[in-house]
Coordinates of C-alpha atoms in Angstrom, one line a residue:
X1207 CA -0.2 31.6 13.8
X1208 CA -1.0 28.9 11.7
X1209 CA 0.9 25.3 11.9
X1210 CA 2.7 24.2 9.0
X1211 CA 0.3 21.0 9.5
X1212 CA -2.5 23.4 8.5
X1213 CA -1.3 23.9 5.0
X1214 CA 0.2 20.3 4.0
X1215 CA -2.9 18.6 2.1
X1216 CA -2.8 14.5 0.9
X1217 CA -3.8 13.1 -2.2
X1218 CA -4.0 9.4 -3.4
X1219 CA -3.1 7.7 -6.1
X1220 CA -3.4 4.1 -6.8
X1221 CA -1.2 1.6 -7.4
X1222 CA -2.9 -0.4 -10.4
X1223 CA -2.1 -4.5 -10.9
X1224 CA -1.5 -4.8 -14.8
X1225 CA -2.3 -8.1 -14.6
X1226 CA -6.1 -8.6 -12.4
X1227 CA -6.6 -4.4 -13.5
X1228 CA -7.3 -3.7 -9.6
X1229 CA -5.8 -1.4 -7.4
X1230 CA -3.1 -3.2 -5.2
X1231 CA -2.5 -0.3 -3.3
X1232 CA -2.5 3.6 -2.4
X1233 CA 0.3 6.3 -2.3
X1234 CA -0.2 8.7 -0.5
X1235 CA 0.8 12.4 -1.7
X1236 CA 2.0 15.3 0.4
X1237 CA 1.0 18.1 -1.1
X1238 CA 1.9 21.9 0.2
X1239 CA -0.6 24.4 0.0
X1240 CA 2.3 27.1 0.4
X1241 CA 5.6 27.0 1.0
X1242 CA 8.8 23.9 0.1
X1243 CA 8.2 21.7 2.8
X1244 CA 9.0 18.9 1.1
X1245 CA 12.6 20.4 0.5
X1246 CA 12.7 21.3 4.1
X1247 CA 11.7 17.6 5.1
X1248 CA 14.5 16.3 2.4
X1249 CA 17.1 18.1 5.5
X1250 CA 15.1 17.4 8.6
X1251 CA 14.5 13.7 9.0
X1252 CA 12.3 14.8 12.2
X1253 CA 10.0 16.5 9.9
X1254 CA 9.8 13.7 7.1
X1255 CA 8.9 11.0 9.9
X1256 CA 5.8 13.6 11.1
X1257 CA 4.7 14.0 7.2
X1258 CA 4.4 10.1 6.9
X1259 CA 2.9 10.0 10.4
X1260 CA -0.1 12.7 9.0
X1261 CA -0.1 10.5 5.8
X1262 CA -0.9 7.9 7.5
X1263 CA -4.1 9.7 9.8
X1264 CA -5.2 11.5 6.2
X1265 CA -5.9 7.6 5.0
X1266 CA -7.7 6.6 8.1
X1267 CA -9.6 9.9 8.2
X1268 CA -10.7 8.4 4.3
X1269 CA -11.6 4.8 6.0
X1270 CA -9.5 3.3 3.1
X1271 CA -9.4 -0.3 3.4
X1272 CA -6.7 -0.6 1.1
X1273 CA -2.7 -0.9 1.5
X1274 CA -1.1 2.0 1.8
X1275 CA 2.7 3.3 0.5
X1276 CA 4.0 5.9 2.5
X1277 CA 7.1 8.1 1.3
X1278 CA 10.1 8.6 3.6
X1279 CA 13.4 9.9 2.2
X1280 CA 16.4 7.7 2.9
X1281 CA 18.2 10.1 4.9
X1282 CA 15.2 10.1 7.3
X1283 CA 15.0 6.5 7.9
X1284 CA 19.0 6.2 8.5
X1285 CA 18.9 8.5 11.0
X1286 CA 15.6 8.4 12.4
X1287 CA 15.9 4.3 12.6
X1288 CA 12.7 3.0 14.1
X1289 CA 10.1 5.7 12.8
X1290 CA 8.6 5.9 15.6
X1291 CA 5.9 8.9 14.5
X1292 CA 4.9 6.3 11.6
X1293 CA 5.0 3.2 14.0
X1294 CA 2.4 5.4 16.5
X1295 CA -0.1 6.8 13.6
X1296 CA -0.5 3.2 12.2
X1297 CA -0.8 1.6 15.2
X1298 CA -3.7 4.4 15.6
X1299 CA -5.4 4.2 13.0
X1300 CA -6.2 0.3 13.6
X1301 CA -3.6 -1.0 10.4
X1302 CA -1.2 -3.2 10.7
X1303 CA 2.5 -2.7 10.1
X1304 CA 2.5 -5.5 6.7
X1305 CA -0.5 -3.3 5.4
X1306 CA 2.6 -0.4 4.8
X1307 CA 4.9 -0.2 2.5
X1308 CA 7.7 2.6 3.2
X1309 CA 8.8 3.8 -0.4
X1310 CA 12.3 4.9 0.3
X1311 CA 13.5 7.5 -1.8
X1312 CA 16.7 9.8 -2.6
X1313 CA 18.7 11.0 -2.9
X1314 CA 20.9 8.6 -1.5
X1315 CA 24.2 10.4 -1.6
X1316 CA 26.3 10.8 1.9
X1317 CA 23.2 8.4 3.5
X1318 CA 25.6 6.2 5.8
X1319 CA 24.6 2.9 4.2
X1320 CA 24.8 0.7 6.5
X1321 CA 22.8 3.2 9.1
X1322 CA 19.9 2.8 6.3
X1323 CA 20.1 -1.0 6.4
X1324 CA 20.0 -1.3 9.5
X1325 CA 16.9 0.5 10.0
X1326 CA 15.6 -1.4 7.1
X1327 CA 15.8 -4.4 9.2
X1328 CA 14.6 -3.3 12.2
X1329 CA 11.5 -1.6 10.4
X1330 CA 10.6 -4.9 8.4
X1331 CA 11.3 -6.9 11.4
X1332 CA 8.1 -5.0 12.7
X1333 CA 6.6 -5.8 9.6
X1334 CA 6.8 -3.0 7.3
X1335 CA 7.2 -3.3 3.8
X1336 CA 10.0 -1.7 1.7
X1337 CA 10.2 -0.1 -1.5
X1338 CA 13.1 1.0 -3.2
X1339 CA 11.5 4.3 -5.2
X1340 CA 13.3 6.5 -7.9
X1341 CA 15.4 3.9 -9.2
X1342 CA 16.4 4.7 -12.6
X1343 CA 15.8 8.2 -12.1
X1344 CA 17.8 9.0 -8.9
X1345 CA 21.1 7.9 -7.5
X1346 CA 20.4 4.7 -5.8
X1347 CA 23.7 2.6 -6.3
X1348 CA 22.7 -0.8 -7.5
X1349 CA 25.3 -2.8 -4.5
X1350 CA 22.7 -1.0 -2.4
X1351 CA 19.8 -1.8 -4.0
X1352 CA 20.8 -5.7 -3.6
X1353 CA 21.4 -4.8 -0.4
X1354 CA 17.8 -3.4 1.0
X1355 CA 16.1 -6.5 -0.7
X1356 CA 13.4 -4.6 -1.3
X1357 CA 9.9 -6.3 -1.5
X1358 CA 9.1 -3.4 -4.5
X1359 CA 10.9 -1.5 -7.2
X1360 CA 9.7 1.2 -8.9
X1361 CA 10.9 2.4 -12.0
X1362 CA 10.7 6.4 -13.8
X1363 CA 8.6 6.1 -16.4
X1364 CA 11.1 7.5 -18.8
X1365 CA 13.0 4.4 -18.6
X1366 CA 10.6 2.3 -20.7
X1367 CA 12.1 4.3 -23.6
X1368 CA 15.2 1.9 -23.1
X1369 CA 13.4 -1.7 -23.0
X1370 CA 16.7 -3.5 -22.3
X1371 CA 17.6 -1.6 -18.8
X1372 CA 14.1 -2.2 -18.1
X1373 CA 14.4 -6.4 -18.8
X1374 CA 17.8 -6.2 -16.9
X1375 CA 16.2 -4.4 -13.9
X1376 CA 12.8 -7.2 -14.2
X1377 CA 15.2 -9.9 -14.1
X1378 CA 16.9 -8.3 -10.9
X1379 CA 13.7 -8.3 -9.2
X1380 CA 12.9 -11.8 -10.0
X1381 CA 16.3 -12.4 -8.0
X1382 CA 15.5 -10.5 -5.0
X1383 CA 11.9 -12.0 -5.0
X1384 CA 10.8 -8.3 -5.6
X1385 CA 8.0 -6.7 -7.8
X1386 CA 8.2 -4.3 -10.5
X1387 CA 6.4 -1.1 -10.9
X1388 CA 6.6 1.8 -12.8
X1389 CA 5.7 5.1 -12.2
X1390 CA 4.4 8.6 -14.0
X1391 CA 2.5 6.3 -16.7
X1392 CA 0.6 8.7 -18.8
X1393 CA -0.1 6.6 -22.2
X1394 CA -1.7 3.9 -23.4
X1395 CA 1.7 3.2 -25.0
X1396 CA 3.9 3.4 -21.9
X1397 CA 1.4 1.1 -20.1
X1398 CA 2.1 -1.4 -23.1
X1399 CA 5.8 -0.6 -22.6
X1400 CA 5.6 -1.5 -19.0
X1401 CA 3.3 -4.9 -19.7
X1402 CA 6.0 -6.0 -22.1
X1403 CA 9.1 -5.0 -20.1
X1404 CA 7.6 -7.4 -17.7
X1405 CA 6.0 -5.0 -14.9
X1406 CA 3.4 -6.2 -12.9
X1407 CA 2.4 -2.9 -11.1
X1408 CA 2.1 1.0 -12.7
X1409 CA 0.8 4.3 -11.3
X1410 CA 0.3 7.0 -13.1
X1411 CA -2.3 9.8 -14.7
X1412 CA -3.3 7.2 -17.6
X1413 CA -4.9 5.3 -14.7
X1414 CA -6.0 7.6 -12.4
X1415 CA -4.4 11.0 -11.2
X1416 CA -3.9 11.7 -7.2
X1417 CA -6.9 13.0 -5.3
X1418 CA -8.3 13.8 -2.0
X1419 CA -10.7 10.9 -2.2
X1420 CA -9.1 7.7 -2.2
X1421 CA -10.5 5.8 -5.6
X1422 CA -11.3 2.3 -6.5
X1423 CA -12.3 2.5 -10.0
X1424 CA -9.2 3.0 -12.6
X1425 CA -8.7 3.1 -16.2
X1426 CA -6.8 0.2 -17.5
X1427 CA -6.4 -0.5 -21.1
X1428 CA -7.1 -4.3 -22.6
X1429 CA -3.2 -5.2 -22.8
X1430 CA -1.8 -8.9 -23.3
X1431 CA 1.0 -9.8 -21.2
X1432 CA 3.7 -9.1 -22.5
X1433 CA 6.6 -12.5 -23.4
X1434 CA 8.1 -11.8 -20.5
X1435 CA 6.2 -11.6 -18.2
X1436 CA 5.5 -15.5 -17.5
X1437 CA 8.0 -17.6 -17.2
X1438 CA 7.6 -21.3 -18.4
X1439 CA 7.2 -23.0 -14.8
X1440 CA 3.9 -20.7 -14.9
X1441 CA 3.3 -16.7 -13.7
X1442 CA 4.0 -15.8 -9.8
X1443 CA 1.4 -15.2 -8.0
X1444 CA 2.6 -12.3 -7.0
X1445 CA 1.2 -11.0 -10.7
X1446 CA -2.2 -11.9 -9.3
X1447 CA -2.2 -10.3 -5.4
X1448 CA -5.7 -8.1 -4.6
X1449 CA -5.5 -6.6 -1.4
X1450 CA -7.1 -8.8 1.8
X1451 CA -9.8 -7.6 3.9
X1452 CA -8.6 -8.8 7.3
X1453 CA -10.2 -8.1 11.0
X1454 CA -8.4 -10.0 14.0
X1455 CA -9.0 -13.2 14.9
X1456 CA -11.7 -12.1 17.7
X1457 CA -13.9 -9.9 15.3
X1458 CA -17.7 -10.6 15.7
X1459 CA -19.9 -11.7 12.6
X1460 CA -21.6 -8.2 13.1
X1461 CA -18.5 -6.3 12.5
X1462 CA -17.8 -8.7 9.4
X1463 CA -21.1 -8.0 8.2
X1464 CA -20.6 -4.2 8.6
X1465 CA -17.4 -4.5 6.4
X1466 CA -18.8 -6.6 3.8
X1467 CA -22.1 -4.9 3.6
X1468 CA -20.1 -1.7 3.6
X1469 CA -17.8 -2.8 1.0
X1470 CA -19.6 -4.8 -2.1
X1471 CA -15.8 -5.5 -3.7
X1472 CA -14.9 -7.7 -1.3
X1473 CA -15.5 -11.4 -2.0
X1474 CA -14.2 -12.5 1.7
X1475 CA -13.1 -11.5 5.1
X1476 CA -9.3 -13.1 6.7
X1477 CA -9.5 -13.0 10.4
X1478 CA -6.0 -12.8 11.6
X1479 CA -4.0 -13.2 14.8
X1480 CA -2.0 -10.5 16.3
X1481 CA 1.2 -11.4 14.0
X1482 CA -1.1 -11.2 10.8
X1483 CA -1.2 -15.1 10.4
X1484 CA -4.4 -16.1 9.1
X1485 CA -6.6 -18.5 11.2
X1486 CA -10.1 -18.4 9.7
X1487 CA -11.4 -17.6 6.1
X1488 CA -15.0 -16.2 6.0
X1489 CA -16.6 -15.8 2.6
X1490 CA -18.7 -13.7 1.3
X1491 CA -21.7 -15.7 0.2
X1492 CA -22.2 -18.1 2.7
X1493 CA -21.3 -15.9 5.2
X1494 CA -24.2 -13.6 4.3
X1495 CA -26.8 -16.5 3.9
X1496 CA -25.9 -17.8 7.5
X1497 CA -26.5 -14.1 8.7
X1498 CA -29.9 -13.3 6.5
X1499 CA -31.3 -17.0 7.4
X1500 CA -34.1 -17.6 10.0
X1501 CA -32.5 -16.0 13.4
X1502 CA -29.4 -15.6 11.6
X1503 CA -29.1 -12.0 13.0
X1504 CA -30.1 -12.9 16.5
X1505 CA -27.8 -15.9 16.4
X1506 CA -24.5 -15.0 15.3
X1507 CA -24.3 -10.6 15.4
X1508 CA -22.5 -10.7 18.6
X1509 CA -20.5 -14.6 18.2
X1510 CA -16.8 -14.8 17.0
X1511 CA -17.2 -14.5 13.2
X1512 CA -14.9 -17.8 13.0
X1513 CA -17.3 -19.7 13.7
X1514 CA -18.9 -19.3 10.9
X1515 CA -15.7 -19.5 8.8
X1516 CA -13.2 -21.8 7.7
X1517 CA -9.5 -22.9 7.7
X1518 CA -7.6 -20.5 5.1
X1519 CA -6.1 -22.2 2.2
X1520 CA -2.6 -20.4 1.7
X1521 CA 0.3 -20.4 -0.6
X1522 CA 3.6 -18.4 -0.1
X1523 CA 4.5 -15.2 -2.5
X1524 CA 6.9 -17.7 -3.9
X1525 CA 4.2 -19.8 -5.6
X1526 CA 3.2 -20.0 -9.1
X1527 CA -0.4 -19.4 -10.5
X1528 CA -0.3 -23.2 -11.6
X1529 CA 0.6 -24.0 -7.6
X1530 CA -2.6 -22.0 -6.8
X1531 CA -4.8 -24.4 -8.6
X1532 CA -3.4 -27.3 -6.9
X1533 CA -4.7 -25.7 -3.5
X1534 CA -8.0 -25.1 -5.0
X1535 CA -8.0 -28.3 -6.5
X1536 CA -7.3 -30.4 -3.3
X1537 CA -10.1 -28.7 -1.3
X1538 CA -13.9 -28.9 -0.8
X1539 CA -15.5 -29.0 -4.2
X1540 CA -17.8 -25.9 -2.4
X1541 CA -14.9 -23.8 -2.0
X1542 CA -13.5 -23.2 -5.2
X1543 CA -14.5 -19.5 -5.5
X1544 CA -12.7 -19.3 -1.8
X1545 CA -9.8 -16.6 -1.9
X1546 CA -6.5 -18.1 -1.5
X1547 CA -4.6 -16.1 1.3
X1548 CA -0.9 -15.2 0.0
X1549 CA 1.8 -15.0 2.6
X1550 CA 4.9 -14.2 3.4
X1551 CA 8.0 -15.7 4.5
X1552 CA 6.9 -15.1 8.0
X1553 CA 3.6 -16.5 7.7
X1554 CA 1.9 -13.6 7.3
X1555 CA -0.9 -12.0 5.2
X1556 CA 0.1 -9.8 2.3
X1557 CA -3.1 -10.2 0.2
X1558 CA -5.4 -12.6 -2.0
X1559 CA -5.9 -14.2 -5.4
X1560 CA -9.0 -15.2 -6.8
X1561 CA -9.6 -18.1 -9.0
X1562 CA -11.3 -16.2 -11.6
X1563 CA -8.2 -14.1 -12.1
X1564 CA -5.8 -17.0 -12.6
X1565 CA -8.3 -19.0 -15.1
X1566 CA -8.3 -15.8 -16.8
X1567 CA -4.5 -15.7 -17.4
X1568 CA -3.8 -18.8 -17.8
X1569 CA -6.6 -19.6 -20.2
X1570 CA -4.7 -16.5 -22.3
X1571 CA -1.3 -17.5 -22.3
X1572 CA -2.4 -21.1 -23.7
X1573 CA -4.5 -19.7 -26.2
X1574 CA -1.3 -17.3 -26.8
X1575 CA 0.9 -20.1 -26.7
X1576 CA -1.7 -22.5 -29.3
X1577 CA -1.8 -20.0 -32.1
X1578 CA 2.0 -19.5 -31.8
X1579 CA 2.6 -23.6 -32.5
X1580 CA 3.2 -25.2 -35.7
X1581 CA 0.5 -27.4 -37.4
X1582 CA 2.6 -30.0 -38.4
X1583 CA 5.0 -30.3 -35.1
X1584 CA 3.0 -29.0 -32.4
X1585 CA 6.1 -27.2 -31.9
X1586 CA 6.4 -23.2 -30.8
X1587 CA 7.0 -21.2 -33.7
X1588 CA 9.9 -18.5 -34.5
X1589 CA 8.5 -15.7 -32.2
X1590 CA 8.3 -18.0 -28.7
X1591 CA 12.4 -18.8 -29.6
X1592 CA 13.4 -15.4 -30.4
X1593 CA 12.0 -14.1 -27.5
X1594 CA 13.2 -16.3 -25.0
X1595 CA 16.9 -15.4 -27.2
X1596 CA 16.2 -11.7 -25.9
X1597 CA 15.4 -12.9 -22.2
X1598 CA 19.0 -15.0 -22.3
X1599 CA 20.6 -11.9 -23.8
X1600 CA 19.0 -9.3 -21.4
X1601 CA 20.0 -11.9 -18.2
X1602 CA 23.2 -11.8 -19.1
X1603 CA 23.9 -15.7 -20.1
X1604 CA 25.6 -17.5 -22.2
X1605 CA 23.5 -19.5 -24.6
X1606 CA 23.9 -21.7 -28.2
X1607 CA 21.5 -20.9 -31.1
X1608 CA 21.1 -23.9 -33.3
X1609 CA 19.8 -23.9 -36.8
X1610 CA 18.7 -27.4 -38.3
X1611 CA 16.7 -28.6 -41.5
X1612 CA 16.9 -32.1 -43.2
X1613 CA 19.3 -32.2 -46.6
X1614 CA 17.9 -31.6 -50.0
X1615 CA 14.2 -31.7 -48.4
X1616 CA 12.4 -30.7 -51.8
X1617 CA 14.0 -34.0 -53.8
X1618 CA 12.7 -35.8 -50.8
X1619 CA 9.2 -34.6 -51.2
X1620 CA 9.3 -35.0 -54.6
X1621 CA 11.3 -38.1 -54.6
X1622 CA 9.0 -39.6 -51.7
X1623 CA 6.3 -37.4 -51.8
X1624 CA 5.0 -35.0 -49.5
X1625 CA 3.5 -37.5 -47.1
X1626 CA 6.6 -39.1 -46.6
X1627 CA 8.1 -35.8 -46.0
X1628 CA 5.6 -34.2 -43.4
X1629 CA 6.2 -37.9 -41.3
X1630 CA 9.7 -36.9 -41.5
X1631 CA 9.7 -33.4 -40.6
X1632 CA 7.2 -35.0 -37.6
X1633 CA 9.8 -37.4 -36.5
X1634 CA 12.8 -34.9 -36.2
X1635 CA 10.3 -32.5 -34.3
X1636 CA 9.6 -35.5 -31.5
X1637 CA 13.2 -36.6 -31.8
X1638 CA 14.1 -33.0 -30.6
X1639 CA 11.9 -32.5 -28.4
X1640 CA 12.6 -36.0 -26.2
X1641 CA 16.2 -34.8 -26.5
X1642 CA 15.7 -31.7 -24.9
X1643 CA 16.5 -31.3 -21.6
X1644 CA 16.7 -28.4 -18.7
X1645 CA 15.9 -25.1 -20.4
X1646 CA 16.3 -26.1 -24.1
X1647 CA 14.1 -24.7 -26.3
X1648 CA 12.8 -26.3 -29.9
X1649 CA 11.5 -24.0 -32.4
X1650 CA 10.1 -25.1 -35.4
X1651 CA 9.9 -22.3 -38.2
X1652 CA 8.1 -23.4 -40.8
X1653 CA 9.3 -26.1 -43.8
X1654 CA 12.2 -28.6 -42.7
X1655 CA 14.0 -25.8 -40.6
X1656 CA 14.0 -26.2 -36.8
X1657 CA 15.4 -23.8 -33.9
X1658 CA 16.9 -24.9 -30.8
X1659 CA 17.9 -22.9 -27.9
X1660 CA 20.3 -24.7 -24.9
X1661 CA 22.8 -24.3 -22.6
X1662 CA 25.9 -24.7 -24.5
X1663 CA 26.8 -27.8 -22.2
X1664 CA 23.8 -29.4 -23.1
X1665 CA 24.0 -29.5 -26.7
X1666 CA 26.4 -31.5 -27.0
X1667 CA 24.0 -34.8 -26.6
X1668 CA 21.2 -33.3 -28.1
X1669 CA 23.3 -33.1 -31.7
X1670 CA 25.0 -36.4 -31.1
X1671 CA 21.1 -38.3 -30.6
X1672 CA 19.6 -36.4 -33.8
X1673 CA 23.0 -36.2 -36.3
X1674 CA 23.1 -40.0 -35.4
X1675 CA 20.0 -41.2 -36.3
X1676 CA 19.1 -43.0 -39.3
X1677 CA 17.0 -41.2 -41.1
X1678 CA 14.9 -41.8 -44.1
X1679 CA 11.6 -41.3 -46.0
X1680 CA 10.4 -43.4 -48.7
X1681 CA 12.8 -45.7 -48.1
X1682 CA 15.5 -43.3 -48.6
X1683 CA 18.2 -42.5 -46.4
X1684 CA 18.4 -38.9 -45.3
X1685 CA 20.9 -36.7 -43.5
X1686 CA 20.6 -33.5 -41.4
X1687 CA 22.4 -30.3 -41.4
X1688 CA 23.1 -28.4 -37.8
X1689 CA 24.9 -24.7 -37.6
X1690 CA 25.3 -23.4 -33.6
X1691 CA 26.6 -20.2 -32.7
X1692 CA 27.6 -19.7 -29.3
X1693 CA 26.6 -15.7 -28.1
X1694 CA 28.8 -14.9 -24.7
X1695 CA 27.4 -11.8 -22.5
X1696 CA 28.0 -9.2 -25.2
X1697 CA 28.5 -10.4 -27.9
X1698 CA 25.0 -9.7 -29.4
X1699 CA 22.6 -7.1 -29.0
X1700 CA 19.0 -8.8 -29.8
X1701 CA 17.4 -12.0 -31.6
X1702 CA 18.2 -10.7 -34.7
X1703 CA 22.3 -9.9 -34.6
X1704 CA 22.3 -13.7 -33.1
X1705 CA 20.3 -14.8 -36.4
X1706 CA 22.5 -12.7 -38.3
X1707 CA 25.5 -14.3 -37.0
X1708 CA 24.6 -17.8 -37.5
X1709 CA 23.6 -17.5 -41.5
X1710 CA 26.8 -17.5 -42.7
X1711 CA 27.2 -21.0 -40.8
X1712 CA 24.6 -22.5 -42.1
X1713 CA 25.7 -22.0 -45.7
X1714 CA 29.1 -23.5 -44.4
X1715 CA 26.7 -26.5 -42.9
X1716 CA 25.1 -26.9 -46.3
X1717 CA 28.3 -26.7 -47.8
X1718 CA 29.8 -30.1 -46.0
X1719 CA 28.4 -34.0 -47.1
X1720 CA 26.5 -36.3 -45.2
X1721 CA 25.2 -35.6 -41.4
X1722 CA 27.5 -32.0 -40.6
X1723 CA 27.3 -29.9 -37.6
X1724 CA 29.4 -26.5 -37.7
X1725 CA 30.1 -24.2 -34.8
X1726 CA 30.7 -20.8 -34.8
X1727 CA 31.0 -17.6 -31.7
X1728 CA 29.4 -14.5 -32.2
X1729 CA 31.4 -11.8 -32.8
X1730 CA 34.7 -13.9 -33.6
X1731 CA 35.6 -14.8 -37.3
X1732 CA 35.7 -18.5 -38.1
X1733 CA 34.0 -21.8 -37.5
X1734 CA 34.5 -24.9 -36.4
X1735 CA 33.4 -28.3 -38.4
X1736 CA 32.4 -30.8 -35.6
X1737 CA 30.6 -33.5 -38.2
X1738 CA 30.6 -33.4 -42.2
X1739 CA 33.5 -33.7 -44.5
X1740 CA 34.8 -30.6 -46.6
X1741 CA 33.6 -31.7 -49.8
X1742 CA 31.1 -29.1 -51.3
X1743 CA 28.1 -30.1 -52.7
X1744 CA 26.5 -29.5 -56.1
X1745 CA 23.0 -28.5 -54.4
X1746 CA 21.9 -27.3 -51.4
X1747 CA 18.7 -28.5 -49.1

């Protein structure tokens, strides 16, 4: 009588980067020629551990050089603890433990919680990855998501039909040091969804659907990234991770020529020591000349391939793409097209960035960022303000919208002419800009108007340096009009019920003599006047 191992199959389907358009990464698919064994292995934690143990032996049957994600229901892994099938298989098959990640999935109602934690711990003590999977779709309470601290997320696809849960659950992950992915992508549109939402991974049909054959090659449309997916201080590196080609330590140049000769993709070898800590970087071109060169062969085939590489250059998953170019920068002027090894808190491997990759992005988001600024001011236009608005709103903090243009601006160009008036509109812009501080933001729209976005502490001095400046043009004095409205978690929605809100207190701004400042609260009727006196004025600015 046949096993039931006999008639479970495995497919594979990758795990696409949305931002280098590689595959990071393979999950692998039990799937039943007969029979609900997945339902059965959802009950008996014994079975699920020996379905990720045969997962495991299907990928190294496939010589796949690639990470692998392995599912394990949450139940299995709270009671099973240690996976010890799992730990055995990969040990096996020659991968190591931080070359796995565990996708943990429900349901995770009457899971004893602190049963699953604690084999969360042990396995990532060993090295294992975790993933938290079905969030959004199943029933993973989010105390216990915070909890498991897991290294990935991955998000239903039908949840990029509500953007804001999506930002909400990005910004979580930025907290927990964790990446986003999404999963069941089947449209170019979702894929945009996901880019924009601020996703750095996706899987899906749109890329490539599972098969028995593990694939390389995947379909990735030409997306931008989407505004929030790099923050200011510069993109993670973590956007930018390609999977490592690593051999241990003692590997000899003929088996890193057999890999690399075998394997055309890969731009460099890290040798590694038995805790996954990189010790030597061999690259691909130089490697290869040393090999093909006069002897070469006969030389080095059977010599410890460190010889004939060099120190790794290294940055932690914490790092920034602009941190990566200072590495690269220090070094050898003849290693610039090195891989930079990315590790983890423990020192160890997790993958590679390549220089081309970051130029790439980078070179985007300033070209991005360029035809966003204003002519005149050099300043970020309306869009870069109003979306940083919707990152404060979907992060939950409290924030002060400030409006600001210079009084009766058209009698001063005509008055002064328009010379006089762009130097004006010039100095305000610097004067803001030198009075920003932290994680203000100036904006300047177009005409006389300006946009700033601060911490509501921090205003306070920024209104006080420009309101008390002496302004003029021409030769004639000039004063400037502020409106603020503060928005608590809340109290708006978007960008555009915050612009709505603070309209009405610009008229009341305008409405005031001399230097005026009015504050307002979104959602709460009312203002207050913090400078200007009540009188209204015949004309408005």
């Amino acid at each position: 009588m046949p096993s039931w191992t006999d008639t479970v199959r495995f497919a594979f389907q990758p795990v696409v980067n949305l931002t280098t358009g590689g595959v990071a990464a393979l999950e692998i698919l039990a799937r039943p020629e007969s029979g609900d064994i997945l339902a059965q292995a959802r009950r008996d934690p014994e079975l699920d551990g020996r379905l990720a143990a045969l997962a495991i032996r299907a990928a190294a049957r496939r010589e796949t050089m690639l990470p692998l994600h392995v599912n394990v229901f949450a139940g299995t892994l709270a009671d099973l603890g240690q996976l010890a099938a799992l730990r055995d298989a990969v040990r096996e098959a020659g991968r190591l433990p931080w070359e796995v990640t565990i996708d943990i999935g429900p349901p995770y109602t009457h899971v004893p919680h602190q049963s699953l934690l604690e084999a969360v711990s042990t396995v990532r003590g060993e090295g294992f990855r975790i993933c938290a999977d079905g969030v959004g779709d199943g029933d993973a309470p989010l105390r216990l998501l915070t909890d498991l601290a897991p290294e990935l997320v991955k998000l239903d696809a039908s949840l990029l039909t509500r953007p804001a849960a999506v930002r909400a659950m990005r910004t979580l992950c930025e907290q927990l040091g964790a990446l986003l992915s999404v999963e069941g992508v089947e449209t170019e549109l979702q894929c945009a969804a996901a880019v924009s939402a601020g996703a750095q991974l996706a899987q899906g049909e749109l890329f490539a659907p599972p098969a028995r054959l593990p694939v390389a090659d995947v379909y990735v449309p030409a997306l931008s990234p989407g505004v929030a997916a790099a923050p200011r201080s510069g993109p993670s590196v973590r956007q930018f991770v390609r999977p490592a080609a690593l051999l241990p330590a003692t590997a000899s140049a003929g088996q890193v020529r057999a890999l690399l000769t075998g394997s055309p993709d890969v731009s460099g070898v890290l040798l590694v020591d038995p805790s996954g800590i990189p010790v030597r970087s061999v690259h691909r071109s130089r490697f290869l000349l040393s090999m093909s060169g006069p002897y070469g062969h006969a030389l080095y085939a059977d010599r410890p391939a460190a010889k004939l590489g060099d120190p790794p250059r290294t940055v932690g998953v914490d790092a920034t793409a602009w941190e990566v170019l200072d590495v690269v920068a220090d070094g050898e002027r003849d290693r610039t097209s090195d891989d930079v090894a990315v590790v983890d808190h423990y020192g160890r491997c997790v993958g590679v960035v390549r220089l081309a990759d970051l130029v790439r992005a980078l070179s985007e988001s300033r070209v991005e960022e360029a035809a966003g600024l204003n002519p005149l001011t050099r300043l970020p236009g309306s869009d870069a303000i109003t979306g940083e608005v919707d990152r404060r709103i979907a992060d939950g903090l409290t924030f002060a919208l400030t409006w600001l243009d210079v009084d009766h601006f058209k009698q001063v160009n005509d008055g002064a002419g328009f010379a006089a008036g762009d130097e004006l509109i010039r100095a305000v812009g610097r004067t803001l800009q030198h009075a920003a501080s932290g994680t203000t933001r100036v904006g300047h729209i177009g005409g006389d108007d300006f946009l700033v976005l601060a911490d509501p502490e921090t205003l306070g001095p920024l209104a006080g340096t420009v309101l008390d400046a002496p302004w003029s043009a021409g030769g004639r004095p000039v004063t400037l009009s502020l409106a603020t409205v503060l928005c608590a978690p809340g109290s708006v929605t978007d960008h555009r019920q915050a612009a709505a809100c603070l309209a009405p207190l610009k008229q009341a701004a305008k409405a005031l003599s001399g230097a005026s400042w009015v504050l307002g609260r979104a959602g709460l009727p009312g203002h207050e006047v913090l400078r200007g006196s009540g009188a209204e004025r015949a004309q408005a600015g």
